[in-house]
């Protein structure tokens, strides 16, 4: 394409040639016109030649055309036409040609510039189109390269399959690793052929894609080349390749994640099972956000408040705290979370009861050591506190019991002296003096009963079952029981006229009656009626004697009745009871072979019924108040007793019964006498003595004299005797205070047994 500023003519001809051709054509046309018409050629032919030359070759060609046309016209006029005005025609041709040439040149230059601008625009457009085409092609090739790189290098397993045939078109390395097949084994084959998908899975996936064009987060199981089943999280979409629909699938193996999630769920379930099964309140609290993260349902059981309220307002638990302990509970809650803390407080339960809570909380640190949470435990220790109080009360009673046992021991020694001397006086006294002695013996008997009561209170009496008349026991206990119940309780007895005898320790029977009467008194805080009755019944073809203790008190609910005989169970206020009375009574009755039951209703009073089996033969029991004293027959007895007055009284009693008595104040002196007097047949020794005790003395004496009979005496309790190694059933034992008759009877028993 030529430039607008350079005129090269049409077809590459120079401007002069163009002017000559144009002028020649114009002259030829003029000559032909003059020849044919016989007139001068028109000026327009010369002008037409100039215009054509100027337009085709520019201003230069136009000027040449003027010159050639003018010269040619002048020549034509002079030689052809011989016109008289040839000079005028020539000048007119030159002027007109110059004007036309100039005008045509300007027009041609303008047209050339337009053509040049159009050509440049076309060239620029053609370059831009070519550049865009090159860019699009480069972009396409770059996209394909990037897609191929991304497809193959992606850690996500990807594959492209033909929708119609199901054949793999492309797979990446991640997909190969996932299913265990190489690319060559996959491409050109379908998942159905290789057994990668279960039947129907791919068809369902295609159906979903046809409906929605894309599928997101679908769980699919695949079977690998090694036969392992893996769970995949799959995305899929339809794409077109070469006008054919394909399916692009991207999958992530979530098998391990599902296993980990299952383990986490199992761990969480175990944690919840643990947290929900413990009886303590367990909670986790975020101090920064003041959010309760977790609390188990034990809170609802102990506090009696819904968990939803606690989650909504984590400090709502303080509302249930006893007003006297609320400040302490708030201070505990506001305690520095970085330091462990433990404290106790009381809460008011919805049922009106008071519960003791022991709370502890511990800091929970993040990996940097910062305290981020607080873990806490709150335990209902009401029962433990009650048992601790009962233990403290029991320890107090134990101390009192030890004191009572010690007092009873010393008092029994004194009573032994009085009782022995009174019995000896009664033997020799006349009728007038015997009445005085009987008064002394009666007073001693009452004092002995008092010591028995002390031992019953301390639970340290020696168990010695005897055949008893229940009516007589109730009559004997009535005066003492009246002093226990107070003036606002009316005590009445209803005794059966005929009642079988039972075998039971009288002191334990007294203890059982005392426990039941005291229990009845406490059930009647505003007074009432208390009745002790006896009767005979036949149960299972056996005759039984029954004692009933009935009160008009508050009564007991079925729940209380179910636990009333449990050790340490009590419904009384702290300090009012130990919870041992009825359990001890239950043990006493069952030890005697009997049963105990109760009938009660709230507001209608309570009746306790003790049923004891009657003995078939009571002939072996003596009810004589003052049995006859048996003679010793001149046998020698050794008395070892650390208390001087008791030793003397015992010696007098034995001498009065015909024994020859040797006495010693300690075990060492007793062994010395035993070595010097082989005629000693029986040893009467106290159990508890300073230095060598009675058991050790008996063992040494048995080595010196194997045939020696031994009788133990003690004013202490059965526990003290056992601590010194004397088993009640294996040896002869007489508890102080004793009468001469009782002592001599026991001595005669061991002597007769040895003989």
XYZ file of C-alpha atoms in Angstrom:
755
model
C 0.000 0.000 0.000
C 1.459 3.397 -1.060
C 1.866 6.351 1.238
C -0.396 9.429 0.702
C 2.537 11.885 0.496
C 4.323 10.052 -2.352
C 2.699 9.960 -5.761
C 3.863 7.115 -7.922
C 1.023 7.087 -10.365
C -1.469 4.492 -11.238
C -0.002 1.030 -11.397
C 3.374 2.399 -10.371
C 3.698 4.836 -13.363
C 5.590 8.148 -12.676
C 3.666 11.447 -12.695
C 5.221 12.616 -16.026
C 4.055 9.504 -17.784
C 0.631 9.986 -16.342
C 0.585 13.614 -17.585
C 1.769 12.660 -21.068
C -0.775 9.851 -21.355
C -3.547 12.140 -20.155
C -2.473 14.959 -22.492
C -2.135 12.619 -25.410
C -5.559 11.191 -24.828
C -6.945 14.716 -24.578
C -5.266 15.838 -27.833
C -6.375 12.691 -29.623
C -9.901 13.287 -28.490
C -9.691 16.976 -29.559
C -8.369 16.073 -32.989
C -11.052 13.499 -33.466
C -13.694 15.965 -32.380
C -12.358 18.706 -34.761
C -12.135 16.231 -37.621
C -15.614 15.021 -37.176
C -17.319 18.300 -36.410
C -15.113 20.792 -38.287
C -15.129 23.035 -35.236
C -12.697 23.867 -32.481
C -12.369 21.184 -29.751
C -13.982 22.116 -26.490
C -11.838 23.407 -23.645
C -13.294 20.733 -21.386
C -11.178 18.021 -22.978
C -7.963 19.792 -21.975
C -9.321 20.451 -18.521
C -10.381 16.812 -18.237
C -6.803 15.742 -19.062
C -5.408 18.095 -16.451
C -7.868 16.909 -13.790
C -7.161 13.274 -14.572
C -3.393 13.833 -14.445
C -3.573 15.837 -11.233
C -5.845 13.309 -9.524
C -3.806 10.350 -10.625
C -0.324 11.818 -10.291
C -0.680 14.836 -8.054
C 0.053 18.517 -8.652
C 3.265 17.772 -10.550
C 1.459 15.600 -13.049
C -1.282 18.246 -13.320
C 1.262 20.972 -14.162
C 2.886 18.732 -16.748
C -0.548 17.975 -18.164
C -1.217 21.728 -18.476
C 2.048 22.224 -20.253
C 1.591 19.249 -22.567
C -2.025 20.122 -23.242
C -1.222 23.787 -23.930
C 1.658 22.948 -26.235
C -0.351 20.256 -27.925
C -3.356 22.531 -28.310
C -1.239 25.331 -29.735
C 0.356 22.920 -32.141
C -3.010 21.491 -33.035
C -4.485 24.937 -33.617
C -1.575 26.134 -35.785
C -1.159 23.006 -37.746
C -4.513 21.383 -37.744
C -7.154 24.010 -37.265
C -5.163 27.122 -38.045
C -7.451 29.077 -35.864
C -6.922 32.782 -35.822
C -7.250 33.001 -32.053
C -4.820 30.176 -31.217
C -2.873 32.355 -28.834
C -5.968 33.115 -26.846
C -6.921 29.480 -26.712
C -3.432 28.661 -25.627
C -3.386 31.185 -22.795
C -6.846 30.120 -21.682
C -5.735 26.504 -21.669
C -2.686 27.329 -19.605
C -4.671 29.379 -17.052
C -7.509 26.966 -16.787
C -5.115 24.072 -16.603
C -3.155 25.706 -13.813
C -6.311 26.401 -11.807
C -7.713 22.967 -12.347
C -4.351 21.412 -11.626
C -4.034 23.249 -8.327
C -7.576 22.446 -7.253
C -7.279 18.820 -8.295
C -3.983 18.491 -6.474
C -5.482 19.776 -3.242
C -8.436 17.463 -3.612
C -6.139 14.590 -4.365
C -3.933 15.385 -1.343
C -6.997 15.437 0.945
C -8.226 12.146 -0.427
C -4.756 10.706 -0.046
C -4.581 11.758 3.571
C -7.973 10.158 4.208
C -6.834 6.991 2.528
C -3.617 7.068 4.561
C -5.558 7.549 7.875
C -7.958 4.764 6.896
C -5.049 2.550 6.032
C -3.360 3.264 9.359
C -6.608 2.576 11.253
C -7.061 -0.656 9.326
C -3.493 -1.620 10.077
C -3.916 -0.792 13.800
C -7.184 -2.750 13.934
C -5.654 -5.653 12.142
C -2.702 -5.549 14.592
C -4.982 -5.363 17.629
C -7.088 -8.254 16.367
C -3.994 -10.251 15.692
C -2.643 -9.352 19.155
C -5.902 -10.337 20.787
C -6.003 -13.553 18.896
C -2.435 -14.264 19.958
C -3.352 -13.362 23.608
C -6.433 -15.560 23.578
C -4.471 -18.398 22.125
C -1.688 -17.898 24.677
C -4.225 -17.645 27.476
C -5.946 -20.796 26.295
C -2.663 -22.642 26.110
C -1.668 -21.228 29.559
C -5.023 -22.203 31.089
C -4.723 -25.676 29.749
C -1.233 -25.948 31.168
C -2.319 -24.511 34.514
C -5.378 -26.795 34.657
C -3.229 -29.773 33.855
C -0.697 -28.762 36.493
C -3.400 -28.079 39.096
C -5.259 -31.258 38.209
C -2.199 -33.462 38.504
C -0.526 -31.727 41.443
C -3.659 -31.342 43.566
C -3.590 -33.285 46.867
C -7.313 -33.832 46.362
C -8.119 -36.996 44.459
C -9.631 -35.984 41.088
C -10.885 -37.851 38.090
C -12.782 -37.109 34.877
C -15.140 -39.740 33.522
C -17.383 -39.950 30.519
C -20.972 -39.554 31.668
C -22.366 -41.908 29.047
C -19.833 -44.745 29.281
C -18.447 -44.225 32.779
C -14.888 -44.626 31.495
C -12.073 -42.735 33.139
C -10.678 -39.973 30.897
C -8.131 -38.525 33.290
C -7.000 -39.105 36.873
C -4.425 -37.364 39.018
C -1.752 -38.892 41.194
C -3.796 -38.389 44.386
C -6.605 -40.459 42.884
C -4.148 -43.171 41.908
C -2.826 -43.327 45.475
C -6.334 -43.373 46.849
C -7.731 -46.301 44.843
C -4.400 -48.111 44.405
C -4.624 -48.344 40.599
C -2.123 -46.854 38.111
C -3.301 -44.349 35.517
C -2.967 -46.890 32.735
C -5.179 -49.290 34.681
C -7.860 -46.623 35.120
C -8.047 -44.617 31.868
C -10.312 -46.346 29.370
C -11.996 -48.417 32.062
C -15.016 -47.706 34.231
C -15.401 -47.897 38.005
C -17.958 -50.638 37.452
C -15.374 -52.796 35.705
C -12.800 -52.275 38.436
C -15.299 -52.615 41.286
C -14.311 -49.268 42.799
C -17.923 -48.177 43.418
C -20.769 -50.300 44.674
C -23.511 -51.014 42.113
C -25.906 -48.111 41.768
C -23.696 -45.481 43.371
C -22.458 -43.948 40.128
C -25.934 -44.034 38.589
C -27.296 -42.174 41.600
C -24.481 -39.609 41.344
C -25.226 -39.056 37.630
C -28.935 -38.631 38.399
C -28.120 -36.002 41.018
C -25.822 -34.183 38.573
C -28.452 -34.167 35.841
C -30.902 -32.589 38.295
C -28.584 -30.025 39.891
C -25.515 -29.877 37.567
C -23.349 -30.057 40.683
C -23.092 -32.154 43.845
C -21.437 -31.014 47.065
C -20.215 -32.916 50.164
C -21.570 -36.365 49.275
C -20.295 -39.352 51.278
C -19.285 -42.259 49.034
C -17.609 -45.577 49.866
C -14.975 -46.883 47.439
C -13.130 -50.177 47.364
C -9.403 -49.948 46.680
C -7.342 -52.343 44.611
C -6.241 -54.012 47.846
C -9.858 -54.628 48.881
C -9.951 -51.937 51.576
C -13.070 -49.795 51.893
C -12.496 -46.050 52.206
C -15.026 -43.303 52.878
C -14.774 -40.231 50.596
C -16.265 -36.757 50.844
C -17.062 -35.993 47.198
C -17.869 -32.950 45.033
C -18.884 -33.439 41.411
C -19.988 -31.312 38.445
C -20.765 -31.727 34.772
C -18.307 -30.364 32.190
C -18.138 -30.525 28.373
C -15.023 -31.699 26.551
C -15.235 -31.637 22.743
C -19.004 -31.313 22.986
C -19.271 -34.485 25.095
C -20.539 -34.406 28.698
C -18.052 -35.513 31.319
C -18.115 -35.654 35.072
C -15.349 -33.974 37.097
C -15.124 -35.557 40.549
C -13.002 -34.298 43.475
C -12.801 -36.496 46.590
C -11.157 -36.250 50.002
C -10.447 -39.402 52.001
C -12.212 -38.896 55.354
C -11.810 -42.464 56.641
C -9.242 -41.549 59.300
C -11.196 -38.454 60.210
C -14.359 -40.489 60.688
C -12.425 -42.984 62.822
C -10.994 -40.105 64.873
C -14.443 -38.538 65.183
C -15.883 -41.874 66.281
C -13.148 -42.206 68.884
C -13.758 -38.628 70.001
C -17.492 -39.318 70.287
C -16.764 -42.477 72.227
C -14.376 -40.549 74.468
C -16.975 -37.830 74.953
C -19.605 -40.463 75.666
C -17.355 -42.108 78.255
C -16.672 -38.726 79.809
C -20.396 -37.963 79.928
C -21.121 -41.390 81.398
C -18.474 -40.819 84.037
C -19.550 -37.259 84.770
C -23.240 -38.136 84.892
C -22.786 -41.262 87.018
C -20.821 -39.669 89.849
C -22.879 -38.298 92.688
C -20.691 -35.204 93.036
C -21.419 -32.039 91.092
C -18.755 -31.583 88.412
C -18.474 -28.329 86.484
C -16.190 -26.459 84.072
C -16.272 -22.667 84.021
C -14.600 -20.000 81.854
C -13.591 -17.116 84.107
C -12.828 -14.736 81.231
C -16.170 -15.086 79.439
C -18.048 -15.936 82.666
C -19.617 -18.866 80.837
C -20.501 -22.214 82.366
C -19.120 -24.738 79.900
C -20.371 -27.931 81.539
C -22.162 -29.177 84.639
C -23.499 -32.678 85.276
C -27.019 -33.534 86.407
C -25.940 -34.180 89.989
C -26.539 -30.448 90.455
C -30.264 -30.951 89.941
C -30.306 -33.818 92.433
C -28.387 -31.966 95.162
C -29.490 -28.366 94.647
C -32.947 -29.233 93.381
C -32.630 -26.513 90.728
C -32.780 -26.901 86.908
C -29.507 -26.955 85.012
C -30.901 -24.565 82.393
C -31.089 -21.812 84.989
C -27.483 -22.460 86.028
C -26.264 -22.271 82.412
C -28.179 -19.041 81.954
C -26.838 -17.514 85.174
C -23.759 -19.390 86.473
C -23.906 -17.750 89.913
C -27.536 -18.744 90.574
C -26.294 -21.600 92.810
C -25.411 -18.996 95.467
C -29.128 -18.187 95.870
C -29.612 -21.591 97.543
C -26.720 -21.160 99.977
C -27.664 -20.739 103.624
C -27.759 -16.995 104.485
C -25.130 -17.500 107.198
C -22.732 -19.084 104.682
C -23.473 -16.936 101.616
C -20.588 -14.504 102.098
C -18.168 -17.409 102.446
C -19.542 -18.989 99.268
C -19.152 -15.726 97.333
C -15.586 -15.327 98.597
C -14.836 -18.875 97.478
C -16.257 -18.177 94.003
C -14.200 -14.973 93.720
C -11.023 -16.729 94.839
C -7.950 -16.422 92.640
C -8.528 -19.034 89.904
C -4.794 -19.698 89.656
C -4.821 -21.222 93.150
C -6.681 -24.406 94.146
C -9.347 -23.863 96.780
C -11.486 -25.974 99.082
C -14.290 -24.936 101.385
C -17.660 -25.973 102.760
C -21.039 -24.319 103.148
C -24.676 -25.206 103.647
C -27.501 -25.016 101.125
C -31.244 -24.963 101.648
C -32.858 -27.754 99.638
C -36.322 -27.257 98.079
C -37.758 -29.741 100.596
C -36.627 -27.462 103.418
C -33.712 -29.608 104.486
C -30.195 -28.343 105.065
C -27.356 -29.965 103.169
C -23.647 -29.593 103.726
C -21.599 -29.022 100.571
C -17.861 -29.480 100.314
C -16.515 -27.679 97.245
C -13.119 -27.681 95.568
C -11.946 -25.998 92.393
C -8.743 -26.227 90.409
C -7.169 -24.094 87.659
C -7.020 -25.366 84.070
C -4.020 -24.064 82.097
C -3.436 -23.671 78.379
C -0.115 -24.786 76.786
C 1.408 -21.405 77.698
C 0.562 -21.847 81.360
C -2.238 -19.279 81.391
C -5.311 -20.068 83.475
C -8.194 -20.294 81.015
C -10.772 -22.310 82.902
C -11.732 -23.486 86.350
C -12.759 -27.090 87.066
C -14.722 -27.705 90.236
C -16.321 -30.432 92.321
C -19.109 -29.956 94.847
C -20.013 -32.931 97.024
C -23.002 -33.411 99.284
C -21.344 -34.418 102.574
C -24.469 -34.154 104.713
C -24.453 -37.852 105.558
C -20.745 -37.806 106.303
C -21.152 -34.782 108.548
C -23.990 -36.553 110.311
C -21.862 -39.644 110.819
C -18.987 -37.490 112.031
C -21.312 -35.852 114.514
C -22.543 -39.260 115.560
C -18.989 -40.486 115.877
C -18.140 -37.495 118.030
C -21.242 -38.168 120.087
C -20.299 -41.835 120.261
C -16.807 -40.914 121.379
C -18.325 -38.762 124.082
C -20.521 -41.670 125.112
C -17.477 -43.934 124.979
C -15.685 -41.627 127.363
C -18.706 -41.517 129.621
C -18.975 -45.285 129.341
C -15.359 -45.730 130.365
C -15.989 -43.460 133.309
C -19.170 -45.331 134.189
C -17.363 -48.666 133.900
C -14.590 -47.485 136.179
C -17.073 -46.119 138.705
C -19.049 -49.351 138.541
C -15.871 -51.383 139.165
C -14.935 -49.428 142.264
C -18.520 -49.423 143.459
C -18.768 -53.162 142.863
C -15.737 -53.704 145.100
C -17.423 -51.711 147.854
C -20.707 -53.555 147.348
C -18.872 -56.885 147.446
C -17.607 -56.062 150.923
C -21.024 -54.881 152.123
C -22.880 -57.764 150.534
C -20.464 -60.395 151.866
C -20.461 -59.029 155.377
C -24.266 -58.651 155.375
C -24.721 -62.232 154.262
C -22.401 -63.441 156.988
C -24.208 -61.343 159.586
C -27.571 -62.634 158.418
C -26.357 -66.210 158.930
C -25.593 -65.613 162.588
C -28.165 -62.912 163.394
C -31.301 -63.518 165.347
C -34.760 -62.703 164.175
C -34.601 -59.072 165.330
C -31.208 -58.452 163.751
C -32.070 -60.410 160.616
C -34.662 -57.816 159.633
C -32.002 -55.114 159.818
C -29.644 -57.232 157.766
C -32.392 -57.771 155.176
C -32.770 -54.000 154.890
C -29.034 -53.763 154.277
C -29.196 -56.501 151.671
C -32.149 -54.797 149.991
C -30.210 -51.521 149.836
C -27.200 -53.348 148.449
C -29.439 -54.985 145.855
C -30.713 -51.558 144.737
C -27.127 -50.283 144.615
C -26.153 -53.332 142.570
C -29.004 -52.541 140.187
C -27.627 -49.028 139.873
C -24.193 -50.329 138.903
C -25.865 -52.669 136.443
C -27.590 -49.686 134.861
C -24.268 -47.902 134.577
C -22.823 -50.938 132.840
C -25.858 -51.153 130.571
C -25.377 -47.494 129.684
C -21.730 -48.087 128.860
C -22.603 -51.348 127.050
C -19.879 -53.158 128.957
C -21.846 -55.581 131.085
C -21.122 -59.288 131.028
C -23.761 -61.147 129.012
C -25.217 -63.797 131.332
C -28.603 -65.107 130.110
C -30.957 -66.303 132.835
C -34.511 -67.584 132.981
C -36.695 -64.585 133.800
C -40.282 -63.643 134.466
C -41.006 -60.738 132.115
C -43.729 -59.386 134.372
C -41.298 -59.216 137.298
C -38.710 -57.476 135.110
C -41.240 -54.869 133.989
C -42.313 -54.228 137.592
C -38.678 -53.883 138.713
C -37.930 -51.484 135.835
C -41.048 -49.368 136.214
C -39.680 -46.976 138.865
C -36.509 -46.306 136.939
C -38.408 -45.876 133.669
C -40.726 -43.303 135.233
C -37.704 -41.189 136.041
C -36.670 -41.325 132.376
C -39.908 -40.185 130.740
C -40.741 -37.052 132.764
C -43.960 -35.867 134.308
C -45.799 -35.003 131.058
C -45.809 -38.634 129.919
C -48.205 -41.036 131.633
C -46.717 -44.525 132.039
C -49.069 -47.465 132.439
C -48.494 -51.224 132.517
C -50.830 -54.025 131.424
C -49.352 -57.358 132.489
C -50.739 -60.774 131.566
C -51.706 -62.839 134.644
C -49.978 -65.932 133.282
C -46.772 -65.542 131.317
C -44.185 -68.022 130.216
C -40.563 -67.569 131.276
C -37.812 -66.587 128.843
C -34.040 -66.861 128.800
C -32.307 -63.520 128.390
C -29.697 -61.450 130.156
C -31.657 -59.245 132.588
C -29.337 -56.305 132.113
C -29.716 -56.453 128.330
C -33.482 -56.748 128.693
C -33.386 -53.630 130.858
C -31.318 -51.860 128.218
C -33.810 -52.807 125.481
C -36.727 -51.485 127.543
C -34.850 -48.270 128.314
C -34.120 -47.706 124.609
C -37.742 -48.210 123.594
C -39.070 -45.998 126.418
C -36.622 -43.188 125.655
C -37.532 -43.419 121.966
C -41.219 -43.176 122.855
C -40.581 -40.182 125.113
C -38.787 -38.313 122.321
C -41.720 -39.030 119.984
C -44.049 -37.221 122.440
C -42.426 -33.776 122.934
C -45.734 -32.346 124.245
C -46.507 -35.329 126.436
C -48.719 -38.356 125.928
C -49.424 -41.884 127.064
C -46.905 -44.725 127.230
C -48.034 -48.300 127.842
C -45.916 -51.413 128.519
C -47.928 -54.600 128.167
C -47.148 -58.329 128.226
C -48.967 -61.312 126.761
C -48.597 -64.935 125.735
C -48.848 -65.924 122.037
C -48.377 -69.067 119.970
C -46.226 -68.637 116.869
C -45.300 -71.568 114.627
C -46.387 -74.029 117.341
C -44.058 -72.358 119.836
C -45.103 -70.450 122.904
C -43.701 -66.943 123.127
C -43.824 -64.152 125.660
C -44.488 -60.715 124.223
C -43.662 -57.223 125.483
C -45.296 -54.279 123.734
C -44.231 -50.651 124.167
C -46.938 -48.330 122.790
C -46.863 -44.528 122.600
C -49.254 -41.861 121.346
C -46.496 -39.846 119.686
C -45.849 -38.485 116.218
C -45.474 -41.841 114.503
C -43.182 -42.747 111.607
C -43.488 -42.680 107.833
C -42.933 -45.892 105.837
C -39.538 -44.571 104.709
C -38.405 -44.087 108.313
C -39.803 -47.477 109.366
C -37.721 -49.149 106.640
C -34.493 -47.778 108.163
C -35.318 -47.485 111.840
C -33.125 -50.426 112.910
C -30.087 -49.289 110.877
C -27.031 -48.325 112.972
C -26.570 -44.557 113.288
C -29.862 -43.803 111.565
C -31.841 -41.182 113.427
C -34.448 -38.539 112.673
C -33.609 -36.554 115.790
C -31.858 -33.216 115.775
C -28.061 -33.134 116.175
C -27.064 -33.848 119.742
C -30.416 -35.505 120.539
C -29.579 -39.062 119.513
C -26.873 -41.372 118.215
C -29.027 -43.627 116.055
C -27.802 -46.686 118.003
C -30.655 -47.314 120.470
C -32.987 -49.291 118.224
C -30.158 -51.098 116.444
C -28.774 -52.239 119.838
C -32.279 -53.303 120.920
C -32.648 -55.260 117.687
C -29.339 -57.035 118.382
C -30.268 -57.868 121.989
C -33.597 -59.411 120.976
C -32.112 -61.478 118.164
C -29.265 -62.646 120.412
C -31.919 -64.002 122.758
C -33.577 -65.849 119.859
C -36.514 -63.444 119.579
C -37.927 -60.981 117.068
C -38.818 -57.305 117.169
C -41.269 -55.475 114.958
C -43.175 -52.222 114.854
C -46.463 -50.732 113.774
C -46.656 -47.001 113.176
C -48.419 -44.283 111.242
C -47.689 -40.589 111.040
C -49.696 -38.828 113.737
C -51.067 -42.094 115.165
C -48.262 -43.278 117.456
C -45.983 -46.324 117.414
C -45.966 -49.823 118.918
C -42.772 -51.880 119.242
C -43.364 -55.614 119.825
C -40.672 -57.889 121.305
C -41.420 -61.603 121.007
C -39.178 -63.987 123.035
C -39.429 -67.797 122.984
C -40.501 -69.335 126.275
C -38.271 -71.965 127.924
C -39.811 -75.398 128.343
C -38.063 -76.251 131.662
C -37.034 -73.673 134.253
C -36.383 -76.185 137.042
C -32.641 -75.567 137.021
C -33.108 -71.922 137.948
C -33.324 -70.817 141.550
C -35.398 -67.829 142.472
C -34.476 -67.803 146.155
C -33.284 -64.398 147.184
C -30.801 -65.761 149.713
C -29.700 -69.272 148.762
C -28.236 -71.562 151.363
C -24.484 -71.395 151.746
C -22.725 -74.615 150.792
C -19.837 -75.802 152.995
C -16.331 -75.975 151.642
C -15.494 -79.287 153.279
C -12.084 -78.128 154.576
C -10.530 -77.540 151.147
C -7.735 -74.938 150.887
C -8.362 -71.899 148.704
C -5.914 -69.208 147.601
C -7.374 -65.686 147.208
C -5.319 -63.179 145.185
C -6.848 -59.660 145.227
C -5.088 -56.309 145.062
C -7.864 -54.479 146.986
C -7.278 -55.156 150.690
C -10.890 -54.801 151.890
C -12.234 -56.960 149.055
C -9.573 -59.581 149.711
C -10.513 -59.691 153.402
C -14.243 -59.896 152.682
C -13.721 -62.707 150.158
C -11.542 -64.608 152.616
C -14.174 -64.233 155.360
C -16.901 -65.496 153.056
C -14.919 -68.602 152.135
C -13.844 -69.281 155.705
C -17.438 -68.966 156.849
C -18.301 -71.696 154.366
C -15.704 -74.110 155.694
C -12.725 -73.322 153.448
C -9.173 -72.899 154.673
C -8.092 -69.624 153.043
C -4.664 -68.239 152.115
C -4.594 -64.675 150.781
C -2.131 -62.591 148.735
C -2.215 -59.004 147.471
C -0.379 -59.647 144.218
C 0.367 -62.428 141.757
C 3.982 -62.873 142.892
C 2.956 -63.455 146.529
C 0.246 -65.808 145.357
C 2.722 -67.926 143.377
C 5.013 -68.046 146.415
C 2.161 -69.293 148.627
C 1.186 -71.819 145.972
C 4.746 -73.169 145.885
C 4.843 -73.552 149.684
C 1.329 -75.017 149.979
C 0.715 -77.846 147.516
C -2.551 -78.600 149.301
C -4.221 -75.560 147.648
C -7.033 -76.897 145.445
C -8.597 -73.718 144.094
C -7.312 -70.275 143.126
C -9.726 -67.292 143.326
C -8.057 -64.353 141.565
C -9.022 -60.924 140.353
C -8.557 -60.472 136.623
C -7.207 -56.932 136.473
C -4.259 -56.360 138.793
C -1.094 -54.283 138.567
C 1.979 -56.143 137.355
C 1.091 -59.728 136.536
C -2.659 -59.936 135.844
C -5.010 -62.785 136.699
C -4.589 -64.614 133.384
C -0.811 -64.665 133.659
C -1.106 -65.754 137.281
C -3.426 -68.596 136.268
C -0.982 -69.777 133.579
C 1.955 -69.816 136.006
C -0.160 -71.478 138.698
C -1.258 -74.188 136.235
C 2.392 -75.008 135.541
C 3.116 -75.297 139.272
C -0.049 -77.235 140.063
C -1.697 -78.753 136.963
C -4.719 -79.992 138.940
C -5.437 -76.568 140.419
C -8.978 -75.206 139.859
C -9.274 -71.503 139.002
C -12.112 -68.995 139.518
C -11.837 -65.460 138.142
C -13.556 -62.445 139.715
C -13.811 -58.890 138.423
C -15.703 -55.698 138.948
C -14.771 -54.641 135.387
C -16.736 -55.358 132.238
C -16.551 -58.120 129.731
C -14.394 -56.004 127.368
C -11.785 -55.525 130.077
C -11.754 -59.260 130.780
C -11.302 -60.103 127.116
C -8.440 -57.621 126.815
C -6.693 -59.657 129.513
C -7.192 -62.881 127.590
C -9.933 -64.477 129.707
C -12.667 -66.030 127.584
C -15.956 -66.117 129.471
C -17.058 -69.522 128.163
C -13.780 -71.297 128.915
C -13.308 -70.445 132.611
C -15.287 -70.028 135.799
C -16.103 -66.375 136.363
C -17.921 -64.460 139.101
C -18.697 -60.803 138.577
C -18.629 -58.401 141.479
C -20.554 -57.715 143.608
C -21.257 -61.290 144.578
C -22.742 -62.901 147.643
C -20.909 -65.645 149.567
C -23.442 -68.145 148.277
C -22.771 -67.272 144.632
C -19.004 -67.399 145.143
C -19.081 -70.678 147.037
C -21.426 -72.225 144.466
C -19.006 -71.357 141.656
C -16.045 -72.694 143.667
C -17.887 -75.951 144.348
C -18.687 -76.260 140.616
C -15.041 -76.088 139.563
C -13.941 -78.421 142.358
C -16.597 -80.972 141.468
C -15.640 -80.695 137.791
C -11.974 -81.304 138.638
C -12.846 -84.304 140.758
